[in-house]
PDB file of C-alpha atoms in Angstrom:
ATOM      1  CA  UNK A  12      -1.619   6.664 -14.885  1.00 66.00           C
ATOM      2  CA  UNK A  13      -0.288   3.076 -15.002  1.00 82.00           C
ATOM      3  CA  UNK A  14      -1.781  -0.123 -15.504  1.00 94.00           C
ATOM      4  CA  UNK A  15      -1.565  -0.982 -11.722  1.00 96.00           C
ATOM      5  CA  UNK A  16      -3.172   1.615 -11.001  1.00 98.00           C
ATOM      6  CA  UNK A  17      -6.226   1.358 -13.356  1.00 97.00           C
ATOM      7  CA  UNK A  18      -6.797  -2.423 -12.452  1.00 97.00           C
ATOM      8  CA  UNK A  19      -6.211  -1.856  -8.847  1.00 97.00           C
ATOM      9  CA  UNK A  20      -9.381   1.064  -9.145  1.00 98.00           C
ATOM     10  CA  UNK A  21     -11.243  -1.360 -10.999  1.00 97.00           C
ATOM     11  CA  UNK A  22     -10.620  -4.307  -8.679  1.00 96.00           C
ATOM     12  CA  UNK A  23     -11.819  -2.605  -5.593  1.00 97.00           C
ATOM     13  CA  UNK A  24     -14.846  -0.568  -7.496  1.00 97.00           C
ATOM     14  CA  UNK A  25     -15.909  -4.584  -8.618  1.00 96.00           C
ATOM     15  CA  UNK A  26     -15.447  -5.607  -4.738  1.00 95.00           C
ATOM     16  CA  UNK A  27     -17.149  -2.459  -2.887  1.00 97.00           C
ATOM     17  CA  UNK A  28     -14.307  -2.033  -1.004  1.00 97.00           C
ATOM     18  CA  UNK A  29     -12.391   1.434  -0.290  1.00 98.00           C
ATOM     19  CA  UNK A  30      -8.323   1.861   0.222  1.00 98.00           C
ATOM     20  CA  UNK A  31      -5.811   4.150   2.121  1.00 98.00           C
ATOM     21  CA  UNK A  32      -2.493   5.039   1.697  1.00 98.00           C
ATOM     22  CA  UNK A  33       0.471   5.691   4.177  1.00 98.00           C
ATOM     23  CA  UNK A  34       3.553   7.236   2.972  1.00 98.00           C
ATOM     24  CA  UNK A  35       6.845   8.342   3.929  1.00 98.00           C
ATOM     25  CA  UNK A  36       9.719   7.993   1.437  1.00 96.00           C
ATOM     26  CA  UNK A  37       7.235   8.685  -1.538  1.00 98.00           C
ATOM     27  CA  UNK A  38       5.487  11.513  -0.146  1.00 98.00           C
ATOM     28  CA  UNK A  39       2.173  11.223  -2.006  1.00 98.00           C
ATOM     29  CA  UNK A  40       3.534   9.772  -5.136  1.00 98.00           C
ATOM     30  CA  UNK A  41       0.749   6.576  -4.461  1.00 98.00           C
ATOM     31  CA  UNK A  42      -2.050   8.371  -3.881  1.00 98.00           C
ATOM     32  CA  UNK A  43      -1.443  10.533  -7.182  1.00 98.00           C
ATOM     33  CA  UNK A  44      -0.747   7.430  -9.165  1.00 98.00           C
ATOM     34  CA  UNK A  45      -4.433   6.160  -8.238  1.00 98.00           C
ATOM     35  CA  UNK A  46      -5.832   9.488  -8.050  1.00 98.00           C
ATOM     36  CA  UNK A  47      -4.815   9.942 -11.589  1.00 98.00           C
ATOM     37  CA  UNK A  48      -7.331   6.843 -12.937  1.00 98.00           C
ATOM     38  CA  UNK A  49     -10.945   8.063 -13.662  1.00 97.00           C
ATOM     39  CA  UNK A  50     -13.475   6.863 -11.426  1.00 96.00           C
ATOM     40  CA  UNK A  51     -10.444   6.607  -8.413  1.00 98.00           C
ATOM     41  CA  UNK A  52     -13.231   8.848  -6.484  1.00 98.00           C
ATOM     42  CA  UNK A  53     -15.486   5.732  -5.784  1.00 98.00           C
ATOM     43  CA  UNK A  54     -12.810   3.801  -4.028  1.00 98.00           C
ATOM     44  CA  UNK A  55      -9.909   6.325  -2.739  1.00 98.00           C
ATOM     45  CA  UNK A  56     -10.709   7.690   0.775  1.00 98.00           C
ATOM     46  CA  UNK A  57      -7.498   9.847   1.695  1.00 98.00           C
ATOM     47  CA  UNK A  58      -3.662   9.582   2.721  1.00 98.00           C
ATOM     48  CA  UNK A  59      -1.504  10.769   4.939  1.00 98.00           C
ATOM     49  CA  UNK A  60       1.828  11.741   3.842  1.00 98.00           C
ATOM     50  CA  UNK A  61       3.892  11.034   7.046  1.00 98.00           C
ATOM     51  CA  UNK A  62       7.222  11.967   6.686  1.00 96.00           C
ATOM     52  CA  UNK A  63       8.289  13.080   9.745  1.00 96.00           C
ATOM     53  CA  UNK A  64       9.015  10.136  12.169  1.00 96.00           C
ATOM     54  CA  UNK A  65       7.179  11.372  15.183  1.00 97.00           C
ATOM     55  CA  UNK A  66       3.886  11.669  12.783  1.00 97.00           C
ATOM     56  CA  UNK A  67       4.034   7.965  12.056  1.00 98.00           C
ATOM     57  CA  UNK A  68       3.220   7.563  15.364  1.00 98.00           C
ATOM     58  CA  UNK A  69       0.645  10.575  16.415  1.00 98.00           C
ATOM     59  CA  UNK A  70      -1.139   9.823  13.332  1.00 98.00           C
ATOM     60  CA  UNK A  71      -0.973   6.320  11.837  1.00 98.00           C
ATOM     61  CA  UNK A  72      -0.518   5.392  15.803  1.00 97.00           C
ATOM     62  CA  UNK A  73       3.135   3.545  14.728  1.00 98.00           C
ATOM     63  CA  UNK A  74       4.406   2.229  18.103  1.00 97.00           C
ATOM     64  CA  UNK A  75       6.792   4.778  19.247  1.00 97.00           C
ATOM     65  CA  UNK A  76       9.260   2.765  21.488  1.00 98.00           C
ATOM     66  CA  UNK A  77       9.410   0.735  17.998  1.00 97.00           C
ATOM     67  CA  UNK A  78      10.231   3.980  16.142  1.00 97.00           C
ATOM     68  CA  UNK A  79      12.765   4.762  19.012  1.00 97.00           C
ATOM     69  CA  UNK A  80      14.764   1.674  18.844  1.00 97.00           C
ATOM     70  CA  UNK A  81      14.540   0.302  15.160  1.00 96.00           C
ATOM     71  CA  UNK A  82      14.140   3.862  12.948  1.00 96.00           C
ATOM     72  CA  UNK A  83      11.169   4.382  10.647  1.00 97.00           C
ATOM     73  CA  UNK A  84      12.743   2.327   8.026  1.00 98.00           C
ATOM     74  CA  UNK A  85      11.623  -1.127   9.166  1.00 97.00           C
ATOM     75  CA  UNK A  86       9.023  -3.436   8.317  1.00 97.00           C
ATOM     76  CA  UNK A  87       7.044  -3.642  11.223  1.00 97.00           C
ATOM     77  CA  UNK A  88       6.563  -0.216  10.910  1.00 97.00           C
ATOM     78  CA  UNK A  89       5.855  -0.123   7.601  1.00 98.00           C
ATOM     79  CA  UNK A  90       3.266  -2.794   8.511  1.00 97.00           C
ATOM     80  CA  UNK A  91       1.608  -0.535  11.321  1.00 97.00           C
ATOM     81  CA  UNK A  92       1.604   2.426   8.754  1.00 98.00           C
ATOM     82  CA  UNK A  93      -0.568   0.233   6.818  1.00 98.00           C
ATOM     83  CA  UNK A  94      -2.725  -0.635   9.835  1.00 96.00           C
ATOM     84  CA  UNK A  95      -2.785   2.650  11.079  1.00 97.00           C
ATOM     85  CA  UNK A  96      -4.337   4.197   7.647  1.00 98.00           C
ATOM     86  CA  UNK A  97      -6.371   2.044   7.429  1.00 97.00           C
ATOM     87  CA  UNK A  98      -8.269   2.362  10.833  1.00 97.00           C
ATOM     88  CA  UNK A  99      -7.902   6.325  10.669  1.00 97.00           C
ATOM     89  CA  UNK A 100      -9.345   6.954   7.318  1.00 98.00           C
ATOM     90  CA  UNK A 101     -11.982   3.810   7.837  1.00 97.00           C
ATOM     91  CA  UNK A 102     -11.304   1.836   4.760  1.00 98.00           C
ATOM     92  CA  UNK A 103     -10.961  -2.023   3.717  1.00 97.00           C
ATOM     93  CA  UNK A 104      -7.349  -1.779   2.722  1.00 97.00           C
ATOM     94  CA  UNK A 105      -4.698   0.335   3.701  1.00 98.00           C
ATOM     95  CA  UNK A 106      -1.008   0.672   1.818  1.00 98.00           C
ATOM     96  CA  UNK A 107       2.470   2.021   2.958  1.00 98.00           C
ATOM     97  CA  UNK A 108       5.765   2.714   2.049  1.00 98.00           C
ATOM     98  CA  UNK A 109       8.830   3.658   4.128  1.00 98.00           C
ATOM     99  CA  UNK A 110      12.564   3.606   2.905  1.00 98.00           C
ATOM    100  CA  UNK A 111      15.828   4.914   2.053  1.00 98.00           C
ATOM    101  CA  UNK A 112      15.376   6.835  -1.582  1.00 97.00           C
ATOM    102  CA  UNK A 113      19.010   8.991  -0.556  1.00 96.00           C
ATOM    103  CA  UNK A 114      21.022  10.276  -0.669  1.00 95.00           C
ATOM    104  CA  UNK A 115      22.181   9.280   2.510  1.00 95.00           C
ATOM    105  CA  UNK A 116      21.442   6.299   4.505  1.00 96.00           C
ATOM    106  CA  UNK A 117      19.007   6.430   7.676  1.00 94.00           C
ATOM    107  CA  UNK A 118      18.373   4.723  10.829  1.00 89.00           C
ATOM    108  CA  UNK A 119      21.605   2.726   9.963  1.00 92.00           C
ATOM    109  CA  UNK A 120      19.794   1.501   6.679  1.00 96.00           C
ATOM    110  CA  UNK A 121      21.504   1.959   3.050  1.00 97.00           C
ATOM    111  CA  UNK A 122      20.339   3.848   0.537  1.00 98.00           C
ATOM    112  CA  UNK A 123      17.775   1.436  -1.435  1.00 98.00           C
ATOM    113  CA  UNK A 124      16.212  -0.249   1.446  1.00 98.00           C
ATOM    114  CA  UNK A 125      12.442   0.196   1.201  1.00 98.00           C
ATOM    115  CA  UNK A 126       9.771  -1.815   2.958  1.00 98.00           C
ATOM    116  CA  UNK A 127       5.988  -1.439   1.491  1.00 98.00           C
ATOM    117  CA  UNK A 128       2.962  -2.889   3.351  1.00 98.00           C
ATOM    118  CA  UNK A 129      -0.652  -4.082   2.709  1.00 97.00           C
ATOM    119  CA  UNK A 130      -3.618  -4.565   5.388  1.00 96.00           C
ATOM    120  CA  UNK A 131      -7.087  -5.409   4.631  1.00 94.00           C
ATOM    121  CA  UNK A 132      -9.795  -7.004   5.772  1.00 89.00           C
ATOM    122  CA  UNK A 133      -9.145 -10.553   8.028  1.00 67.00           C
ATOM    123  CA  UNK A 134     -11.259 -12.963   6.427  1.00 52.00           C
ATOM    124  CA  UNK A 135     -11.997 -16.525   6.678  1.00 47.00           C
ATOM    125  CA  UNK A 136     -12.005 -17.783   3.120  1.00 46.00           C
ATOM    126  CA  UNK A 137      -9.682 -20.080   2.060  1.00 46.00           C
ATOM    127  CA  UNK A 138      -6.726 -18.542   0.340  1.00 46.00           C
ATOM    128  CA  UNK A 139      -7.409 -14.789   2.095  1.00 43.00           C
ATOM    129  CA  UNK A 140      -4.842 -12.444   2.632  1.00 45.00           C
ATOM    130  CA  UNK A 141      -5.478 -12.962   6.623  1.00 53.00           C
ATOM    131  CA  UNK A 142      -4.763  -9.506   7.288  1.00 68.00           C
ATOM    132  CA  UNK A 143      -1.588  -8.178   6.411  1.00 87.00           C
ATOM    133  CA  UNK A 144       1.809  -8.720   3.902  1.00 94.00           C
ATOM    134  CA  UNK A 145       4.782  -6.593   4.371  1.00 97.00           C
ATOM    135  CA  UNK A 146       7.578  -7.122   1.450  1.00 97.00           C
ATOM    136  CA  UNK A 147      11.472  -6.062   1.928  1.00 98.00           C
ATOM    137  CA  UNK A 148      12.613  -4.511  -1.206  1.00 98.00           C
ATOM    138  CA  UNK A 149      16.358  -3.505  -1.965  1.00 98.00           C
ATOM    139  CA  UNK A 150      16.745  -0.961  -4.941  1.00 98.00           C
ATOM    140  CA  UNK A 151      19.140   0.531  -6.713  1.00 97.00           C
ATOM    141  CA  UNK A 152      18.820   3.692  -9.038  1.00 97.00           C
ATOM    142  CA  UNK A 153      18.512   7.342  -8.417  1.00 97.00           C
ATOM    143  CA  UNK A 154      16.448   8.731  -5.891  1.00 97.00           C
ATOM    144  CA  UNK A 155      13.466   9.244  -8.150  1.00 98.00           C
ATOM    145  CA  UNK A 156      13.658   6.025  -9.537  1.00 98.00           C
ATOM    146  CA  UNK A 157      13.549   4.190  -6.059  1.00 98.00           C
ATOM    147  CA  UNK A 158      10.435   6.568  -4.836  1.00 98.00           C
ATOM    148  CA  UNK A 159       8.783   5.310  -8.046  1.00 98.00           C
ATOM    149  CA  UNK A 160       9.861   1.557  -7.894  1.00 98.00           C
ATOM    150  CA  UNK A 161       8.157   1.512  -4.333  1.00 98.00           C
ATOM    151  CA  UNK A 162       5.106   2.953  -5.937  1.00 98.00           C
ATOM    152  CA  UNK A 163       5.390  -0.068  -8.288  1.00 98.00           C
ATOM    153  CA  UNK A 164       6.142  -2.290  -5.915  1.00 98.00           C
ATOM    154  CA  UNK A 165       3.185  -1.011  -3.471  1.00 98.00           C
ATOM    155  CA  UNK A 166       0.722  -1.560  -5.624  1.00 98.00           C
ATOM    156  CA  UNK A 167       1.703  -4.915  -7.121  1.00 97.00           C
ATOM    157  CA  UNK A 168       1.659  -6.615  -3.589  1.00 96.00           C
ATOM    158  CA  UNK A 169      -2.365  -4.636  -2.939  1.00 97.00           C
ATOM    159  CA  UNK A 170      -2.855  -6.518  -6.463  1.00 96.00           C
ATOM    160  CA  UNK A 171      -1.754  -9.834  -5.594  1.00 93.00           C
ATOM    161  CA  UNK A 172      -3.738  -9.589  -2.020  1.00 92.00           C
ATOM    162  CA  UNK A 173      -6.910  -9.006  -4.039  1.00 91.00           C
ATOM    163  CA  UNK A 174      -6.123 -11.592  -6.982  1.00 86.00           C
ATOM    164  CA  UNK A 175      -5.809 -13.959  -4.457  1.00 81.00           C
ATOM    165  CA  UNK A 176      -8.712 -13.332  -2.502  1.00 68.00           C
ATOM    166  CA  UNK A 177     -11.146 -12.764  -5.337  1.00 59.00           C
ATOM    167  CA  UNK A 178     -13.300 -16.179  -5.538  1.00 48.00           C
ATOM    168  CA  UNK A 179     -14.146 -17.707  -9.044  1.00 45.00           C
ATOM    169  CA  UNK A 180     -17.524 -16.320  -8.333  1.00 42.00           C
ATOM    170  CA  UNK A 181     -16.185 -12.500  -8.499  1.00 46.00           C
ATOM    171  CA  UNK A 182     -14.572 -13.229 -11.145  1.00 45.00           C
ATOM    172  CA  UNK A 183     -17.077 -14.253 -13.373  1.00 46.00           C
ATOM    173  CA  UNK A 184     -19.334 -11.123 -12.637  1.00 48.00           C
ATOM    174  CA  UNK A 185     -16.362  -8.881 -13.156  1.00 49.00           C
ATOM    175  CA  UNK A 186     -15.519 -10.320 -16.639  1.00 45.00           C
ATOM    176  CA  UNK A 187     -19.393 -10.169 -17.438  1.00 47.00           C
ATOM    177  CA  UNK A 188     -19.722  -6.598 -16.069  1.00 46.00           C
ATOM    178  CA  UNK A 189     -16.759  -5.549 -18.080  1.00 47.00           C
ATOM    179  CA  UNK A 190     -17.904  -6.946 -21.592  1.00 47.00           C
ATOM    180  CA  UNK A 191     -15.964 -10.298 -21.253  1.00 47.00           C
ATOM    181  CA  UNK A 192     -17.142 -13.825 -21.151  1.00 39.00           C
TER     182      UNK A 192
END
């Protein structure tokens, strides 16, 4: 279990709010690497391993003319993966990655091209993530290593999304609830 992974648990259990993951070039490598941190249970709801472009679309509900004329390896889909999970499984925040790990390129994309995607909640709040981030990554590396930069990469954006939201307010009762000052 990584570091990501235990603070990300931690700063949703803090928050009260639940997460969902969307994959395709990791297939379920995200959802083990926060299934793996005690206490995941409380904040986890599900994924859906979609590797098959036609299930990004009849489950995550990608758009399929987008599918049709850009490929699966773009980042608006990668953004409606994220959108998509997170409507179907009902949580606050929903995660996705879709890319090239190789051997061969895809959809006309090189090997190394991964996009990874965050939605959660639209807020008002000054400084809120507003919705959704999608980030354009380009990796180099074996296969495995590119499937587990994404993962990396995945959950540093979800991290940076709730940094940036949490007030001074949450912060305070976090570091008080977890023995700090």
């Amino acid at each position: 279990m990584s570091s990501q992974a235990t603070e990300l648990v931690r700063l949703l259990t803090v928050r009260g709010e639940t997460l969902a993951v969307a994959e395709s070039l990791t297939g379920g490598l995200v959802a083990a690497e926060i299934t793996s941190v005690p206490g995941a249970s409380k904040v986890f709801r599900g994924s859906v391993t979609a590797y098959a472009t036609e299930l990004k679309h009849e489950l995550l509900g990608v758009d399929a003319t987008l599918l049709a004329q850009r490929g699966a390896v773009d980042p608006q889909v990668a953004g409606e993966m994220a959108a998509g999970v997170r409507k179907v499984l009902d949580a606050d925040w929903g995660i996705a990655t879709t890319g090239v790990a190789g051997p061969e390129p895809q959809d006309g994309q090189p090997v190394g091209t991964v996009f990874v995607a965050v939605d959660g909640p639209l807020t008002d709040r000054p400084g809120s993530a507003g919705g959704g981030k999608v980030e354009a990554l380009r990796l180099n590396g074996s296969r495995a290593e590119i499937r587990m930069e994404s993962v990396r990469s995945v959950l540093a954006v979800l991290l940076e999304q709730l940094a940036g939201e949490q007030t001074g307010n949450e912060r305070a009762q976090d570091t008080e609830r977890n023995g700090g000052f």
